[in-house]
mmCIF file of C-alpha atoms and ligand atoms in Angstrom:
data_model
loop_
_atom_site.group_PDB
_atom_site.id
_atom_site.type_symbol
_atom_site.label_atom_id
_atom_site.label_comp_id
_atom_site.label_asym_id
_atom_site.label_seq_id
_atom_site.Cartn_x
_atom_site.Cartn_y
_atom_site.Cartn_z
ATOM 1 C CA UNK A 23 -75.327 181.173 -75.478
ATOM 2 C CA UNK A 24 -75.228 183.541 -78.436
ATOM 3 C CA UNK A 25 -72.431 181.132 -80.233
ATOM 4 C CA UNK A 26 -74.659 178.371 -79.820
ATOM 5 C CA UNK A 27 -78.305 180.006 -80.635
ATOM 6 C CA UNK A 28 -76.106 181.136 -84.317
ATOM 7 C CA UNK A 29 -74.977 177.235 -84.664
ATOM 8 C CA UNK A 30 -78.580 176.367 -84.514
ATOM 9 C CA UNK A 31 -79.504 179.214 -86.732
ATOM 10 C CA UNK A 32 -77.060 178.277 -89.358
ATOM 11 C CA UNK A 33 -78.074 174.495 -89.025
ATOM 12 C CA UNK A 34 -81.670 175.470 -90.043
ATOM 13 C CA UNK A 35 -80.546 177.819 -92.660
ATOM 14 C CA UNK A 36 -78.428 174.591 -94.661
ATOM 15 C CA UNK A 37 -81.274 172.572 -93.685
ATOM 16 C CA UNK A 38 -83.871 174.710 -95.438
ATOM 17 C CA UNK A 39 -81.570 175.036 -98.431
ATOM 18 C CA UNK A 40 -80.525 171.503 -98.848
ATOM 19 C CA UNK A 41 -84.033 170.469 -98.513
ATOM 20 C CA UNK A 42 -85.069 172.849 -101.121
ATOM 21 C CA UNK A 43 -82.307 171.652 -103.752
ATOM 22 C CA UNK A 44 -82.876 168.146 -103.159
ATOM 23 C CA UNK A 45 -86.741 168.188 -103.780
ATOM 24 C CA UNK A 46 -86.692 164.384 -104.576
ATOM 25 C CA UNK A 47 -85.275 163.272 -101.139
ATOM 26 C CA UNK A 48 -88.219 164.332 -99.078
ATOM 27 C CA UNK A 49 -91.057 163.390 -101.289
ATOM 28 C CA UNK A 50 -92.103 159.169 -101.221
ATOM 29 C CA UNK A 51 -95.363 160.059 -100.922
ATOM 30 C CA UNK A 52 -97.296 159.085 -103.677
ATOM 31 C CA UNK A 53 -99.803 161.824 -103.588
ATOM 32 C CA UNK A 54 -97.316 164.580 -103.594
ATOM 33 C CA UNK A 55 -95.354 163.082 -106.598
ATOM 34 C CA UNK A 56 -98.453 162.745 -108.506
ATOM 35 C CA UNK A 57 -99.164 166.622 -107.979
ATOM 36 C CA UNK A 58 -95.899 167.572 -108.778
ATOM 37 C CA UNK A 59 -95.126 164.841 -111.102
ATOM 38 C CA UNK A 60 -98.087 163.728 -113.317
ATOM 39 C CA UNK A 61 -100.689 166.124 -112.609
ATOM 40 C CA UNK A 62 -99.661 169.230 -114.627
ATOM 41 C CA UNK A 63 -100.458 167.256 -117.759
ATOM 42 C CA UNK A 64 -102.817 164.487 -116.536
ATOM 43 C CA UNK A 65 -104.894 166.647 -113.991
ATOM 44 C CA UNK A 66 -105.557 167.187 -110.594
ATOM 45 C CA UNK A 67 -107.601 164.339 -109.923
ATOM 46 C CA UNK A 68 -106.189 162.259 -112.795
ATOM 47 C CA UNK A 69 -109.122 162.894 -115.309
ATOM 48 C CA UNK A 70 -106.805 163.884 -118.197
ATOM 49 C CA UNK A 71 -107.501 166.792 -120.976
ATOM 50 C CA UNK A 72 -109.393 165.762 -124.266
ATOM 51 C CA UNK A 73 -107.127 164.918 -127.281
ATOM 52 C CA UNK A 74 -103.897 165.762 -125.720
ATOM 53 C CA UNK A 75 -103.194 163.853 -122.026
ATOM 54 C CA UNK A 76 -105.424 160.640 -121.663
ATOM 55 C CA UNK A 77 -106.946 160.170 -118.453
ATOM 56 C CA UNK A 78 -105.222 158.054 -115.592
ATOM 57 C CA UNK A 79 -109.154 156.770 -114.391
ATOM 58 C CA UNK A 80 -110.823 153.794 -115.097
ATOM 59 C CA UNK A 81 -107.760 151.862 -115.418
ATOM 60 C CA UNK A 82 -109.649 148.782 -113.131
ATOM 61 C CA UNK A 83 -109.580 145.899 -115.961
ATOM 62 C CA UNK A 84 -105.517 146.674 -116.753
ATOM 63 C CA UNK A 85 -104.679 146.564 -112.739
ATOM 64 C CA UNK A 86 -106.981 143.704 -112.395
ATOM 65 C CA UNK A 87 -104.191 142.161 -114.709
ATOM 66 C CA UNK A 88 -100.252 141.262 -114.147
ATOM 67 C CA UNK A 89 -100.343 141.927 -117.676
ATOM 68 C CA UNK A 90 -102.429 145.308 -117.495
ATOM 69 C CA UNK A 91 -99.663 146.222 -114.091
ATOM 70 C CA UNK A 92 -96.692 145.749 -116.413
ATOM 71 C CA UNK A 93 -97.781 147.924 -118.895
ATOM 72 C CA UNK A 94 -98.622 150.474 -116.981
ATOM 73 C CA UNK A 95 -95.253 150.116 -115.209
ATOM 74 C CA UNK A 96 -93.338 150.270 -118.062
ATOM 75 C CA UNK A 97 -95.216 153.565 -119.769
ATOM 76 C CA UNK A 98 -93.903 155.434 -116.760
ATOM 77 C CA UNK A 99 -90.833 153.891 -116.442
ATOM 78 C CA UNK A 100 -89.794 154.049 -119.929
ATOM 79 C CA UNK A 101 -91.924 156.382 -121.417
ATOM 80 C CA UNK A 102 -93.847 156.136 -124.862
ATOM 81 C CA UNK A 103 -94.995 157.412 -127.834
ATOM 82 C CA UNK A 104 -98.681 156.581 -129.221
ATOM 83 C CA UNK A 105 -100.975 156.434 -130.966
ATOM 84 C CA UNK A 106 -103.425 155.281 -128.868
ATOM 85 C CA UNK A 107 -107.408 155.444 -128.252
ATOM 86 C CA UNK A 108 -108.586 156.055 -124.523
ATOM 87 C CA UNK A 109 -113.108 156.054 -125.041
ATOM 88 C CA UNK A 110 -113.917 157.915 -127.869
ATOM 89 C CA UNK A 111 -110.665 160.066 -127.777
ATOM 90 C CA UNK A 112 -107.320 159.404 -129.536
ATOM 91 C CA UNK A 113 -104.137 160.480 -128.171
ATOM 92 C CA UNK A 114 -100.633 160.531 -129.935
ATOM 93 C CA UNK A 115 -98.509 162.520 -127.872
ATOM 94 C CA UNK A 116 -95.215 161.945 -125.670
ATOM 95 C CA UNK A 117 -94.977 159.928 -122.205
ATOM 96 C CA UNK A 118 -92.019 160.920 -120.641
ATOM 97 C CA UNK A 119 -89.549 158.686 -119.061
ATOM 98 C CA UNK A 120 -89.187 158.425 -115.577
ATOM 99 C CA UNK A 121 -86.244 156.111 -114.906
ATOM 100 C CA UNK A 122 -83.876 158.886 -114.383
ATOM 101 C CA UNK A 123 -86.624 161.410 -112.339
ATOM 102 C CA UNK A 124 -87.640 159.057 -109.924
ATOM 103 C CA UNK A 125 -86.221 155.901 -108.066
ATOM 104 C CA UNK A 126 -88.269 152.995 -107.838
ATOM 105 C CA UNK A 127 -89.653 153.651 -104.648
ATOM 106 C CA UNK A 128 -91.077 157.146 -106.051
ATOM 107 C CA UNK A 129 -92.284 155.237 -109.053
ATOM 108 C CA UNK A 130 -93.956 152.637 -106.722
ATOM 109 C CA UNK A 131 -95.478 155.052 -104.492
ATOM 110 C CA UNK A 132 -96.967 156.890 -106.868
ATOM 111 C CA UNK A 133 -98.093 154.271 -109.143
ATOM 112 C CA UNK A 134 -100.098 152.726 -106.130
ATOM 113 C CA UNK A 135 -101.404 156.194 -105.351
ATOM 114 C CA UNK A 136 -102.780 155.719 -108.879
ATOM 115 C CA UNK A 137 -104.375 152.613 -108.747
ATOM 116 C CA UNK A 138 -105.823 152.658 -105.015
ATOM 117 C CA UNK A 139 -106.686 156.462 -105.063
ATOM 118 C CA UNK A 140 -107.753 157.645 -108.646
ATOM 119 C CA UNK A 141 -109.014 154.054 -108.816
ATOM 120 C CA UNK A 142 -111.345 151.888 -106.917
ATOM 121 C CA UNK A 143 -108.669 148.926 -106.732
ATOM 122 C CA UNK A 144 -110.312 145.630 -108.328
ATOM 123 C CA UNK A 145 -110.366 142.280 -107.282
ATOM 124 C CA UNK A 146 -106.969 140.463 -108.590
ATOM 125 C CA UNK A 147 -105.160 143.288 -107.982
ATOM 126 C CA UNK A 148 -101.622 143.319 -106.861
ATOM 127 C CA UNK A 149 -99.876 146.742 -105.869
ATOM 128 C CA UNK A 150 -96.750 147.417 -107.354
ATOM 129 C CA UNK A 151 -93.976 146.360 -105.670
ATOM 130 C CA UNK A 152 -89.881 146.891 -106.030
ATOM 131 C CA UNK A 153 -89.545 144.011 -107.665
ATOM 132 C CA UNK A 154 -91.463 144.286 -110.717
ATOM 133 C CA UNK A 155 -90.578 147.515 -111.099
ATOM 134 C CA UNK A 156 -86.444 146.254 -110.884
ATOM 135 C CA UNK A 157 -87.698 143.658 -113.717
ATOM 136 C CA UNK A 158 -89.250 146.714 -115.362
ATOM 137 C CA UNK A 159 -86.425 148.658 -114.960
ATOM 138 C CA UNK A 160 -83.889 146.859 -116.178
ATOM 139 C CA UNK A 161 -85.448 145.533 -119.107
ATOM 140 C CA UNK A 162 -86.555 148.061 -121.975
ATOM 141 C CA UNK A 163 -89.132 147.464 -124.743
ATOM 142 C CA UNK A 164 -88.775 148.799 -127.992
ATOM 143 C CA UNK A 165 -92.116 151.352 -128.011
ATOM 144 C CA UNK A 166 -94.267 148.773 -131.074
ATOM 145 C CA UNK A 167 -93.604 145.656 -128.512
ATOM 146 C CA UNK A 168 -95.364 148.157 -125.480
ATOM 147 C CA UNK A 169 -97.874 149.216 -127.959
ATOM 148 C CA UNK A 170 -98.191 145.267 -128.941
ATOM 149 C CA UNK A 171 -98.527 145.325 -125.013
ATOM 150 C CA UNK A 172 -100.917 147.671 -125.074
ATOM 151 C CA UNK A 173 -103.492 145.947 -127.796
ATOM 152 C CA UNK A 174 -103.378 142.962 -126.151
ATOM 153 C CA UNK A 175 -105.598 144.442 -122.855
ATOM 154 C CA UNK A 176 -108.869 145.025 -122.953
ATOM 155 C CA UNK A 177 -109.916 148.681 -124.250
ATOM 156 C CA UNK A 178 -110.625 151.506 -121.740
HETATM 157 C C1 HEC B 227 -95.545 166.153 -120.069
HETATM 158 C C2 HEC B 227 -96.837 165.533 -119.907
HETATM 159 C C3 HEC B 227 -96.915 164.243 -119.101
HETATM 160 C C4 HEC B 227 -96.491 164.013 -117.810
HETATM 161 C C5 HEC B 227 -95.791 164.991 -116.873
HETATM 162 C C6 HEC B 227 -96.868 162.653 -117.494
HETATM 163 N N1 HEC B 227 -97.499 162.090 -118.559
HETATM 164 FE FE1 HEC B 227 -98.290 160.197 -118.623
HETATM 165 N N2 HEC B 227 -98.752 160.486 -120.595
HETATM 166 C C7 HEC B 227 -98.627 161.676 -121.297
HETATM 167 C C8 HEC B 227 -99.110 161.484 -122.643
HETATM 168 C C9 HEC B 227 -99.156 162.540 -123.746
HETATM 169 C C10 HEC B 227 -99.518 160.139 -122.738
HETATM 170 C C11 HEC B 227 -100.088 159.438 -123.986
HETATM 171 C C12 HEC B 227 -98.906 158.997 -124.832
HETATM 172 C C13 HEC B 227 -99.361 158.573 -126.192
HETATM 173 O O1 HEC B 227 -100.104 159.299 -126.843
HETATM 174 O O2 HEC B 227 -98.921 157.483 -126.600
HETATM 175 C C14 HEC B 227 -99.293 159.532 -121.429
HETATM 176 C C15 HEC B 227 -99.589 158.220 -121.107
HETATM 177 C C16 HEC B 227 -99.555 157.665 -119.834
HETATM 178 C C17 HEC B 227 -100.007 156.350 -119.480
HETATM 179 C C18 HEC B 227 -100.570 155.295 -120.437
HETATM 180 C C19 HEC B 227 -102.058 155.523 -120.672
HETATM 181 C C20 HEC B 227 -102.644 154.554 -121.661
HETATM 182 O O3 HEC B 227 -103.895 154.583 -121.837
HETATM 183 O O4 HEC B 227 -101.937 153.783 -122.287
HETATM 184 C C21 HEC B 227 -99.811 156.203 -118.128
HETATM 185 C C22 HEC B 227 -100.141 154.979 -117.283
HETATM 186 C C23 HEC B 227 -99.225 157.448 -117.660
HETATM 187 N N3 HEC B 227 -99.082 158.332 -118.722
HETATM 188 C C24 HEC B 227 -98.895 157.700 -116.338
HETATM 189 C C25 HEC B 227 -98.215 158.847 -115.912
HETATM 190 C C26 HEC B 227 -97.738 159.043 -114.553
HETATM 191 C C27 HEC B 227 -97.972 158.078 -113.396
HETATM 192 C C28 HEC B 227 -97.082 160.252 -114.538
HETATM 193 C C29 HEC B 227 -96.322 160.895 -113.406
HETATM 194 C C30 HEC B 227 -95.240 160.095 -112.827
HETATM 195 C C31 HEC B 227 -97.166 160.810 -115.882
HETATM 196 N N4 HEC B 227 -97.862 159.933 -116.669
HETATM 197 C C32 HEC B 227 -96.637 162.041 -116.265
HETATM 198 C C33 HEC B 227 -98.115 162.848 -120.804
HETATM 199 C C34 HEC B 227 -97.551 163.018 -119.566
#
C-alpha cells in the first residue's frame, strides 16, 4: 500500500509542477487571460489609464464592423505602435505582440471575453472565430497600413 500511496504522491507532485511551468496549457478561458494578460496595463475591468494604456470599453461601433473586428484582431495579434486618439486622450505607446504568447484559441477567447464582457455586444456583431484570426495570423501589416486601418473606423 505504502509503494502505491508514494506513486500517487509523486504523480501529484509532477502534476503540480508541470502545471505550474506550463501556465499557458491550462488557461482558454478568456477571463483569466485577460487578468493575466491585458489587464496589468489596460485595467481590471478594461477601463484603461489616462495618457498611457487606452481603454478596451466602448469598442461597440468597431465590433459592430468586420472591418472594426479585423483591426482589433490584428493590434493584438501583431502588435502596434501609435499615435492614436481614444475621447479626448492621445496615446502613443507600445501594443505588444501576441502571436508568439498566445495560440489562436487564447487570442480568440479572450478577444470575445472583450467584446461580450467589457462590451455590451452590438447588433452585426460576429465573435471572433479561428478563422479570421488564421487570416490574421498569417498575414502581417506594416504598422501605417493598421493605422490607415485604424482612421478608416469611426472614432471612439
Ligand atoms: C504592456 C502593456 C500592454 C499590454 C499587456 C496589452 N496592451 Fe493593448 N495596448 C497597449 C498600448 C500602450 C496600446 C496603445 C498603442 C498605441 O499607442 O498605439 C494598446 C492598444 C490596444 C488596442 C487598440 C486600441 C485602439 O484604440 O486602437 C487593443 C484592441 C488592445 N491593446 C488589446 C489588448 C489585449 C486584448 C491585450 C491582452 C491580450 C493587451 N492589449 C495587452 C498596451 C498593452
Amino acid at each position: 500500500m505504502k509503494g502505491v500511496r508514494e506513486g500517487w504522491g509523486r504523480l501529484w507532485v509532477c502534476w503540480t509542477l508541470c502545471a505550474a511551468s506550463f501556465p499557458g496549457i491550462a488557461a482558454d478561458n478568456g477571463a483569466a487571460l485577460f487578468a493575466e494578460r491585458c489587464a496589468p496595463c489596460h485595467q481590471p475591468q478594461g477601463q484603461g489609464l489616462d495618457g498611457r494604456y487606452p481603454p478596451l470599453t466602448h469598442l461597440e461601433d468597431w465590433l459592430a464592423t468586420e472591418d472594426g473586428r479585423h483591426y482589433i484582431a490584428r493590434v493584438v495579434m501583431h502588435g502596434f505602435a501609435g499615435p492614436i486618439e481614444v475621447g479626448e486622450q492621445t496615446y502613443d505607446g507600445l501594443m505588444l505582440t501576441y502571436r508568439w504568447r498566445l495560440k489562436d484559441p487564447q487570442i480568440m477567447a479572450v478577444l470575445n471575453y472583450v467584446a461580450e464582457t467589457l462590451n455590451t455586444p452590438p447588433s452585426g456583431y460576429v465573435p471572433f472565430d479561428l478563422s479570421l484570426l488564421g487570416s490574421i495570423r498569417a498575414q502581417k501589416m506594416p504598422d501605417a497600413e493598421v493605422m490607415a486601418l485604424r482612421n478608416r473606423l469611426p472614432a471612439r
